[in-house]
Coordinates of C-alpha atoms (C1' of nucleotides) in Angstrom, one line a residue:
Chain A
X53 CA 0.0 0.0 0.0
X54 CA 2.7 2.2 -1.0
X55 CA 0.9 5.3 -2.3
X56 CA -2.6 4.8 -3.3
X57 CA -4.4 8.0 -2.5
X58 CA -6.5 9.8 -5.1
X59 CA -5.2 12.9 -6.6
X60 CA -1.6 13.4 -7.5
X61 CA 1.4 12.0 -5.3
X62 CA 1.0 14.1 -2.1
X63 CA 3.1 11.7 0.0
X64 CA 6.1 12.3 -2.1
X65 CA 5.6 16.0 -2.2
X66 CA 5.2 16.0 1.7
X67 CA 8.4 14.0 2.0
X68 CA 10.1 16.3 -0.4
X69 CA 9.2 19.2 1.8
X70 CA 10.1 17.4 5.0
X71 CA 13.5 16.5 3.7
X72 CA 14.3 19.9 2.3
X73 CA 13.1 21.6 5.7
X74 CA 14.9 19.1 7.9
X75 CA 18.1 19.8 6.2
X76 CA 17.8 23.6 6.7
X77 CA 16.3 23.5 10.1
X78 CA 19.2 21.3 11.3
X79 CA 21.7 23.5 9.7
X80 CA 20.3 26.9 10.7
X81 CA 17.9 26.2 13.5
X82 CA 14.2 27.3 13.6
X83 CA 14.4 31.1 13.8
X84 CA 17.0 31.4 11.1
X85 CA 15.1 29.2 8.7
X86 CA 12.5 30.9 6.4
X87 CA 9.5 29.3 4.7
X88 CA 10.9 30.8 1.4
X89 CA 14.1 29.2 1.8
X90 CA 12.4 25.8 2.4
X91 CA 10.2 26.3 -0.6
X92 CA 12.8 27.2 -2.8
X93 CA 15.0 24.0 -1.6
X94 CA 12.0 21.8 -2.0
X95 CA 11.0 23.2 -5.4
X96 CA 7.6 24.0 -4.2
X97 CA 5.5 27.2 -3.4
X98 CA 5.4 28.6 0.1
X99 CA 1.5 28.2 0.0
X100 CA 2.0 24.5 -0.6
X101 CA 3.9 24.0 2.6
X102 CA 1.3 25.9 4.5
X103 CA -1.3 23.8 2.8
X104 CA 0.4 20.5 4.1
X105 CA 1.7 21.5 7.4
X106 CA -0.3 24.5 8.7
X107 CA 2.4 26.7 10.1
X108 CA 6.2 26.9 10.4
X109 CA 5.9 25.8 13.9
X110 CA 3.8 22.7 13.1
X111 CA 6.3 21.8 10.3
X112 CA 9.3 22.1 12.8
X113 CA 7.4 19.8 15.3
X114 CA 6.7 17.3 12.6
X115 CA 10.4 17.2 11.7
X116 CA 11.5 16.6 15.3
X117 CA 8.9 14.0 15.7
X118 CA 10.1 12.1 12.7
X119 CA 13.7 12.3 13.1
X120 CA 13.6 11.5 16.9
X121 CA 11.4 8.7 16.5
X122 CA 13.7 7.2 14.0
X123 CA 16.8 7.7 16.1
X124 CA 15.3 6.5 19.3
X125 CA 13.8 3.4 17.5
X126 CA 17.4 2.5 16.3
X127 CA 18.8 2.9 19.7
X128 CA 16.1 1.0 21.4
X129 CA 16.5 -1.8 18.9
X130 CA 20.2 -2.2 19.3
X131 CA 19.7 -2.0 23.1
X132 CA 17.0 -4.6 23.1
X133 CA 19.1 -7.0 21.0
X134 CA 21.9 -7.1 23.6
X135 CA 22.0 -10.0 26.0
X136 CA 23.2 -10.0 29.7
X137 CA 26.7 -9.8 30.8
X138 CA 29.7 -7.4 30.9
X139 CA 30.8 -7.9 27.3
X140 CA 27.5 -7.5 25.7
X141 CA 27.1 -4.4 27.8
X142 CA 30.4 -3.0 26.5
X143 CA 29.4 -3.8 23.0
X144 CA 26.1 -2.2 23.6
X145 CA 27.6 1.0 24.7
X146 CA 30.0 1.1 21.7
X147 CA 27.0 0.6 19.4
X148 CA 25.2 3.5 21.0
X149 CA 28.3 5.7 20.5
X150 CA 28.6 4.6 16.9
X151 CA 25.0 5.3 16.0
X152 CA 25.5 9.0 17.1
X153 CA 28.8 9.1 15.3
X154 CA 27.1 8.1 12.0
X155 CA 24.3 10.6 12.4
X156 CA 25.7 14.1 13.2
X157 CA 22.4 15.6 12.0
X158 CA 20.4 14.1 14.8
X159 CA 23.0 15.4 17.3
X160 CA 22.5 18.9 15.9
X161 CA 18.8 18.4 15.9
X162 CA 18.9 17.5 19.5
X163 CA 21.2 20.4 20.3
X164 CA 18.6 22.9 19.0
X165 CA 15.9 21.0 20.7
X166 CA 17.8 21.5 24.1
X167 CA 17.9 25.1 23.7
X168 CA 14.3 25.4 22.7
X169 CA 12.4 26.8 25.5
X170 CA 8.8 26.1 24.2
X171 CA 8.9 22.2 24.0
X172 CA 5.4 21.1 23.5
X173 CA 6.4 17.5 22.4
X174 CA 5.7 14.2 24.2
X175 CA 8.8 12.3 25.4
X176 CA 7.6 8.8 24.8
X177 CA 10.6 7.5 22.8
X178 CA 13.1 9.2 24.9
X179 CA 11.6 7.8 28.0
X180 CA 11.3 4.5 26.7
X181 CA 15.0 4.4 25.6
X182 CA 15.9 5.7 28.9
X183 CA 13.9 3.1 30.9
X184 CA 15.6 0.4 28.8
X185 CA 19.1 1.9 29.4
X186 CA 18.1 2.2 33.1
X187 CA 17.0 -1.4 33.3
X188 CA 20.4 -2.4 31.7
X189 CA 22.3 -0.8 34.3
X190 CA 20.2 -2.3 37.1
X191 CA 20.8 -5.6 35.5
X192 CA 24.5 -5.0 35.7
X193 CA 24.3 -4.0 39.3
X194 CA 22.5 -7.4 40.0
X195 CA 24.7 -9.6 38.0
X196 CA 27.7 -7.8 39.9
X197 CA 29.5 -6.3 37.1
X198 CA 28.6 -2.7 37.9
X199 CA 29.1 -0.9 41.2
X200 CA 25.8 -0.7 43.3
X201 CA 26.9 2.3 45.3
X202 CA 26.0 4.6 42.1
X203 CA 22.6 5.7 41.4
X204 CA 21.8 4.2 38.0
X205 CA 19.8 7.2 37.0
X206 CA 22.9 9.5 37.3
X207 CA 25.0 6.7 35.9
X208 CA 22.9 6.8 32.7
X209 CA 23.0 10.6 32.7
X210 CA 26.6 10.7 33.0
X211 CA 27.0 8.2 30.2
X212 CA 24.7 10.5 28.0
X213 CA 27.0 13.5 28.8
X214 CA 30.0 11.6 27.8
X215 CA 28.7 10.5 24.5
X216 CA 26.3 13.1 23.4
X217 CA 28.4 16.2 24.3
X218 CA 31.5 14.9 22.6
X219 CA 29.6 14.7 19.2
X220 CA 28.0 18.2 20.1
X221 CA 31.3 20.0 20.7
X222 CA 34.3 17.8 19.7
X223 CA 35.3 20.3 16.8
X224 CA 35.7 23.0 19.4
X225 CA 37.4 21.0 22.1
X226 CA 39.7 19.4 19.7
X227 CA 40.9 22.9 18.7
X228 CA 41.4 23.8 22.3
X229 CA 43.6 20.8 23.1
X230 CA 45.6 21.2 19.9
X231 CA 44.3 18.4 17.9
X232 CA 43.3 18.7 14.2
X233 CA 39.6 19.2 14.4
X234 CA 38.9 17.1 11.4
X235 CA 41.1 14.2 12.5
X236 CA 39.3 11.0 11.4
X237 CA 40.8 9.1 14.4
X238 CA 39.7 11.4 17.0
X239 CA 36.3 9.6 17.5
X240 CA 38.1 6.3 18.2
X241 CA 40.7 7.9 20.3
X242 CA 38.1 9.5 22.3
X243 CA 36.0 6.5 22.7
X244 CA 39.0 4.5 24.0
X245 CA 40.0 6.9 26.6
X246 CA 36.4 7.7 27.5
X247 CA 35.6 4.1 28.1
X248 CA 38.7 3.7 30.2
X249 CA 37.4 6.6 32.5
X250 CA 33.9 5.3 32.5
X251 CA 34.7 1.8 33.5
X252 CA 37.8 2.1 35.6
X253 CA 38.0 5.8 36.4
X254 CA 40.9 8.2 36.3
X255 CA 42.6 6.9 39.6
X256 CA 45.3 4.2 39.3
X257 CA 44.3 0.8 40.6
Chain B
X87 CA 39.6 56.7 35.6
X88 CA 36.2 55.3 35.8
X89 CA 34.3 57.3 33.3
X90 CA 36.1 60.5 32.3
X91 CA 34.9 60.9 28.7
X92 CA 33.5 64.1 27.6
X93 CA 29.8 64.4 26.7
X94 CA 27.2 62.3 28.3
X95 CA 27.6 59.1 30.1
X96 CA 28.2 56.6 27.2
X97 CA 29.9 54.0 29.1
X98 CA 26.7 53.5 31.3
X99 CA 24.5 53.6 28.2
X100 CA 26.8 51.1 26.5
X101 CA 26.6 48.8 29.3
X102 CA 22.7 49.2 29.6
X103 CA 22.5 48.1 25.9
X104 CA 25.0 45.3 26.5
X105 CA 23.1 44.0 29.6
X106 CA 19.8 44.1 27.8
X107 CA 21.0 42.6 24.7
X108 CA 22.8 39.9 26.7
X109 CA 19.7 38.9 28.5
X110 CA 17.7 38.5 25.2
X111 CA 20.4 36.9 23.2
X112 CA 21.1 34.4 25.8
X113 CA 17.4 33.7 26.2
X114 CA 16.4 33.4 22.4
X115 CA 19.6 33.0 20.6
X116 CA 21.1 35.4 17.8
X117 CA 18.4 34.9 15.0
X118 CA 15.3 35.1 17.2
X119 CA 16.6 38.2 18.8
X120 CA 15.7 41.7 17.0
X121 CA 17.3 45.0 17.5
X122 CA 14.0 46.5 18.2
X123 CA 13.5 44.1 21.3
X124 CA 16.9 45.0 22.5
X125 CA 16.4 48.8 22.1
X126 CA 12.8 48.5 23.9
X127 CA 14.5 46.5 26.8
X128 CA 17.4 48.9 27.0
X129 CA 15.2 51.9 26.8
X130 CA 17.0 53.3 23.8
X131 CA 16.5 53.7 20.1
X132 CA 17.8 51.2 17.6
X133 CA 19.9 53.8 15.9
X134 CA 21.8 54.3 19.2
X135 CA 22.6 50.7 19.3
X136 CA 24.0 50.9 15.7
X137 CA 25.8 54.0 16.7
X138 CA 27.6 52.2 19.5
X139 CA 28.1 48.8 18.1
X140 CA 27.8 49.0 14.4
X141 CA 25.7 45.9 13.5
X142 CA 23.8 43.2 15.2
X143 CA 26.6 40.7 14.5
X144 CA 29.2 43.0 16.1
X145 CA 27.0 43.4 19.1
X146 CA 26.6 39.6 19.4
X147 CA 30.3 39.1 19.2
X148 CA 30.8 41.9 21.8
X149 CA 28.6 40.2 24.2
X150 CA 30.2 36.8 23.6
X151 CA 33.6 38.2 24.2
X152 CA 32.6 39.9 27.3
X153 CA 30.8 37.0 29.0
X154 CA 33.3 34.5 27.8
X155 CA 36.3 36.4 29.0
X156 CA 34.7 37.0 32.4
X157 CA 33.8 33.2 32.7
X158 CA 37.3 31.8 31.7
X159 CA 39.0 34.4 33.9
X160 CA 37.2 33.1 37.0
X161 CA 37.8 29.5 36.1
X162 CA 41.5 30.3 35.3
X163 CA 41.8 32.0 38.7
X164 CA 40.4 29.2 40.8
X165 CA 42.5 26.8 38.8
X166 CA 45.6 28.7 39.3
X167 CA 45.1 29.1 43.1
X168 CA 45.0 25.3 43.4
X169 CA 48.4 23.6 44.7
X170 CA 49.4 20.1 43.9
X171 CA 48.0 16.9 45.3
X172 CA 44.9 14.7 44.9
X173 CA 43.0 16.7 47.5
X174 CA 43.5 20.1 45.9
X175 CA 42.7 18.4 42.6
X176 CA 39.3 17.2 43.8
X177 CA 38.5 20.6 45.3
X178 CA 39.5 22.1 42.1
X179 CA 37.1 20.1 40.1
X180 CA 34.3 20.7 42.5
X181 CA 34.9 24.3 42.2
X182 CA 34.9 24.2 38.4
X183 CA 31.5 22.4 38.6
X184 CA 30.0 24.9 41.1
X185 CA 31.1 28.1 38.8
X186 CA 29.0 26.6 36.1
X187 CA 26.2 25.8 38.4
X188 CA 26.0 29.4 39.6
X189 CA 26.0 30.7 36.0
X190 CA 23.4 29.1 34.0
X191 CA 23.6 32.1 31.5
X192 CA 27.1 31.3 30.5
X193 CA 26.0 27.6 29.8
X194 CA 23.3 28.7 27.6
X195 CA 25.6 31.3 25.8
X196 CA 28.1 28.6 25.1
X197 CA 25.4 26.3 23.9
X198 CA 24.4 28.9 21.3
X199 CA 28.0 29.4 20.6
X200 CA 28.5 25.7 19.9
X201 CA 25.7 25.6 17.3
X202 CA 27.1 28.9 15.7
X203 CA 28.5 27.9 12.2
X204 CA 30.2 31.3 11.6
X205 CA 32.7 31.6 14.5
X206 CA 35.1 34.4 13.9
X207 CA 36.3 34.7 17.6
X208 CA 39.6 34.1 18.9
X209 CA 40.0 31.3 21.4
X210 CA 42.7 32.7 23.6
X211 CA 40.9 32.5 27.0
X212 CA 39.5 29.0 26.2
X213 CA 42.9 27.8 25.0
X214 CA 44.6 29.2 28.1
X215 CA 42.0 27.5 30.5
X216 CA 42.4 24.4 28.6
X217 CA 46.2 24.5 28.8
X218 CA 46.0 25.0 32.5
X219 CA 43.5 22.2 33.0
X220 CA 45.9 19.9 30.8
X221 CA 49.0 20.9 32.8
X222 CA 47.0 20.0 36.0
X223 CA 46.3 16.6 34.7
X224 CA 49.9 16.0 33.6
X225 CA 51.0 17.0 37.0
X226 CA 48.5 14.5 38.5
X227 CA 50.1 11.7 36.2
X228 CA 53.7 12.7 37.4
X229 CA 52.7 12.7 40.9
X230 CA 51.1 9.4 40.5
X231 CA 47.5 10.1 41.5
X232 CA 46.2 10.0 38.1
X233 CA 46.5 7.0 35.5
X234 CA 49.2 7.7 32.9
X235 CA 47.6 5.2 30.4
X236 CA 44.9 7.9 29.5
X237 CA 45.5 10.7 27.2
X238 CA 45.3 13.7 29.2
X239 CA 43.6 15.7 26.3
X240 CA 40.7 13.4 26.1
X241 CA 40.6 13.1 30.0
X242 CA 40.1 16.8 30.0
X243 CA 37.4 16.7 27.2
X244 CA 35.6 13.8 29.0
X245 CA 35.5 15.9 32.2
X246 CA 34.2 19.0 30.1
X247 CA 31.6 16.8 28.8
X248 CA 30.7 15.4 32.2
X249 CA 30.3 18.9 33.6
X250 CA 29.0 21.0 30.8
X251 CA 26.5 18.7 29.4
X252 CA 24.8 18.2 32.8
X253 CA 24.0 21.9 33.1
X254 CA 23.0 22.1 29.4
X255 CA 20.5 19.3 29.5
X256 CA 19.7 18.4 33.0
X257 CA 16.2 19.7 32.9
X258 CA 15.5 17.3 30.0
X259 CA 17.4 14.3 31.4
X260 CA 15.8 14.5 34.8
X261 CA 12.4 14.3 33.3
X262 CA 13.5 11.3 31.2
X263 CA 14.7 9.4 34.4
X264 CA 11.7 10.4 36.4
X265 CA 13.2 12.9 38.7
X266 CA 11.6 16.2 39.4
X267 CA 13.4 18.6 37.0
X268 CA 13.5 21.5 39.4
X269 CA 14.9 19.4 42.2
X270 CA 17.3 21.6 44.2
X271 CA 19.2 18.5 45.3
X272 CA 19.9 17.2 41.7
X273 CA 23.1 19.1 41.2
X274 CA 24.7 17.7 44.3
X275 CA 23.3 14.2 43.6
X276 CA 24.7 14.2 40.1
X277 CA 28.1 15.7 41.3
X278 CA 28.5 13.0 43.7
X279 CA 27.8 10.1 41.4
X280 CA 29.6 11.7 38.5
X281 CA 32.8 12.0 40.7
X282 CA 32.5 8.4 41.7
X283 CA 32.5 7.4 38.0
X284 CA 35.3 10.0 37.0
X285 CA 37.5 8.8 39.6
X286 CA 36.8 5.1 40.2
X287 CA 34.7 4.1 37.2
X288 CA 31.4 2.1 37.2
X289 CA 33.2 -1.2 37.7
X290 CA 33.5 -2.6 41.1
X291 CA 37.0 -2.8 42.5
Chain C
dT112 C1' -21.0 13.6 -17.2
dA113 C1' -21.8 16.5 -13.3
dG114 C1' -20.2 17.3 -8.9
dT115 C1' -16.7 16.9 -5.2
dT116 C1' -12.2 16.8 -3.4
dG117 C1' -7.7 18.0 -2.5
dA118 C1' -3.0 19.4 -4.5
dC119 C1' -0.9 23.4 -5.9
dT120 C1' 0.0 28.2 -7.6
dG121 C1' 0.6 33.4 -7.9
dG122 C1' -0.4 37.3 -5.7
dT123 C1' -0.6 40.0 -1.7
dC124 C1' -1.3 41.2 3.0
dG125 C1' 0.4 43.7 7.3
dA126 C1' 4.3 43.3 10.4
dT127 C1' 8.9 43.3 11.2
dC128 C1' 13.5 42.9 9.9
dG129 C1' 18.4 45.3 10.0
dG130 C1' 20.1 49.4 8.7
dT131 C1' 20.8 54.5 7.3
dC132 C1' 20.4 59.4 7.7
dA133 C1' 19.8 64.1 8.8
dA134 C1' 18.7 66.7 12.6
dT135 C1' 18.8 67.7 17.4
dC136 C1' 20.4 67.6 22.2
dT137 C1' 24.4 67.6 25.5
dT138 C1' 28.6 68.4 27.2
dA139 C1' 33.7 69.4 27.3
dG140 C1' 37.3 72.3 26.1
dT141 C1' 38.5 77.0 24.7
Chain D
dA215 C1' 29.9 82.5 25.1
dC216 C1' 31.4 79.8 21.3
dT217 C1' 32.4 75.6 19.1
dA218 C1' 33.4 71.2 18.0
dA219 C1' 32.4 66.3 19.1
dG220 C1' 29.9 62.8 20.5
dA221 C1' 25.3 61.2 22.2
dT222 C1' 20.7 60.5 20.9
dT223 C1' 16.5 60.8 18.4
dG224 C1' 12.7 59.9 15.0
dA225 C1' 11.6 59.2 10.3
dC226 C1' 12.5 56.3 6.9
dC227 C1' 14.5 52.5 3.6
dG228 C1' 14.2 48.1 0.8
dA229 C1' 13.8 43.5 1.9
dT230 C1' 11.9 39.8 3.9
dC231 C1' 9.1 37.6 7.2
dG232 C1' 4.8 34.0 8.0
dA233 C1' 0.4 33.8 6.5
dC234 C1' -3.7 34.1 3.8
dC235 C1' -6.5 34.2 -0.3
dA236 C1' -9.1 33.2 -4.6
dG237 C1' -8.6 30.5 -8.1
dT238 C1' -6.7 26.6 -11.4
dC239 C1' -6.3 22.0 -12.4
dA240 C1' -6.4 17.0 -12.2
dA241 C1' -8.4 13.0 -10.2
dC242 C1' -12.0 10.4 -8.0
dT243 C1' -17.1 9.5 -7.1
dA244 C1' -21.8 8.9 -8.1

DNA sequence: TAGTTGACTGGTCGATCGGTCAATCTTAGT
DNA sequence: ACTAAGATTGACCGATCGACCAGTCAACTA
């Protein structure tokens, strides 16, 4: 049942608009994006965008919803596929890291979202992923391969910080510490060192 | 030599504009802030702002420069005041955390800055603070209270992530994990757990 | 075939954008 | 008192903003 509506192919047009808008929104943010630019990029008239999505705000919400849902689904999927044990746990974490590495756009989108004061969206996908991650950590504590004197909720948040903020600001930080910002090995190097810290800490054993 | 220029009090007016603009810029970002709003908030005319600062971009740059310089100076100062040893190191880190906790505006300003594609600013203050932090970590390695199999540059970045991203997104994350977002104890709880992870890691000893 | 629906367009609205300019006010230096 | 310089104003510019409108056209229904 790919596209069987009457009249022209509205679904493809809708998607064309969504794709073009997403690109610009992610690059420039909500306020710095104009309907005209989107229309031009999508090869459509402004009016048509309003016809399909109502307002600029609704289009923005639609894009966030679509992209977030896709991202959190992927993360949930790979998290659900992991079985118990410390090794699976480590693989799981690396996978989570790699998903974000391969999707710089969603990083940027979330960054815009975090600065957005008027958040009207639901948080179902986010909460589900968080719940799954949280359960994973509790499992680790029960199986004994994770310390049980650390609040798993803050353990989860700490991990989010370590992963997400890296992709948000690595370009800036690499400049600060004197590493070529476009170094292709930086991600791996950071991952390696970050995992050492996350698992064993910075103090010698 | 406080304000000894001829003609009216331009310095105070300049600061009034800067203060008003800073407030709005930090709250809404560059694109969503208009010169009219700034003028209204500062109780001056738009023309006067252009007279003092030239363009909207220059005003934005001036605000970032001023606020960043102040922030990094504070951090550098408290970092320089610390003497060697693991205990001073820990205090140092906590102080760094607290400075950001007491200045949510600079967190937001840096967030906008990170999303800004056209960064024309110098990075002198940032690089200096980074260099000092880096030296501190190297000192820790030499004195033996920090692992020397971790690249200090990435150790520093990891720490930045743990601190900065918390203040950027704690409101969102706390909702996800089911903690009251406006909890006044959350900062302390996060700090405690985060330090455990940063120093000893999540694996049991 | 007549009628209905929805995709789609061009034109236009009032508001607001950042920015300029000439004129005026205020004050310091002489 | 006079003047030069800087502070400050209000009117105004062209451009662009998001949104709306009437109308066209193609496809589906009865």
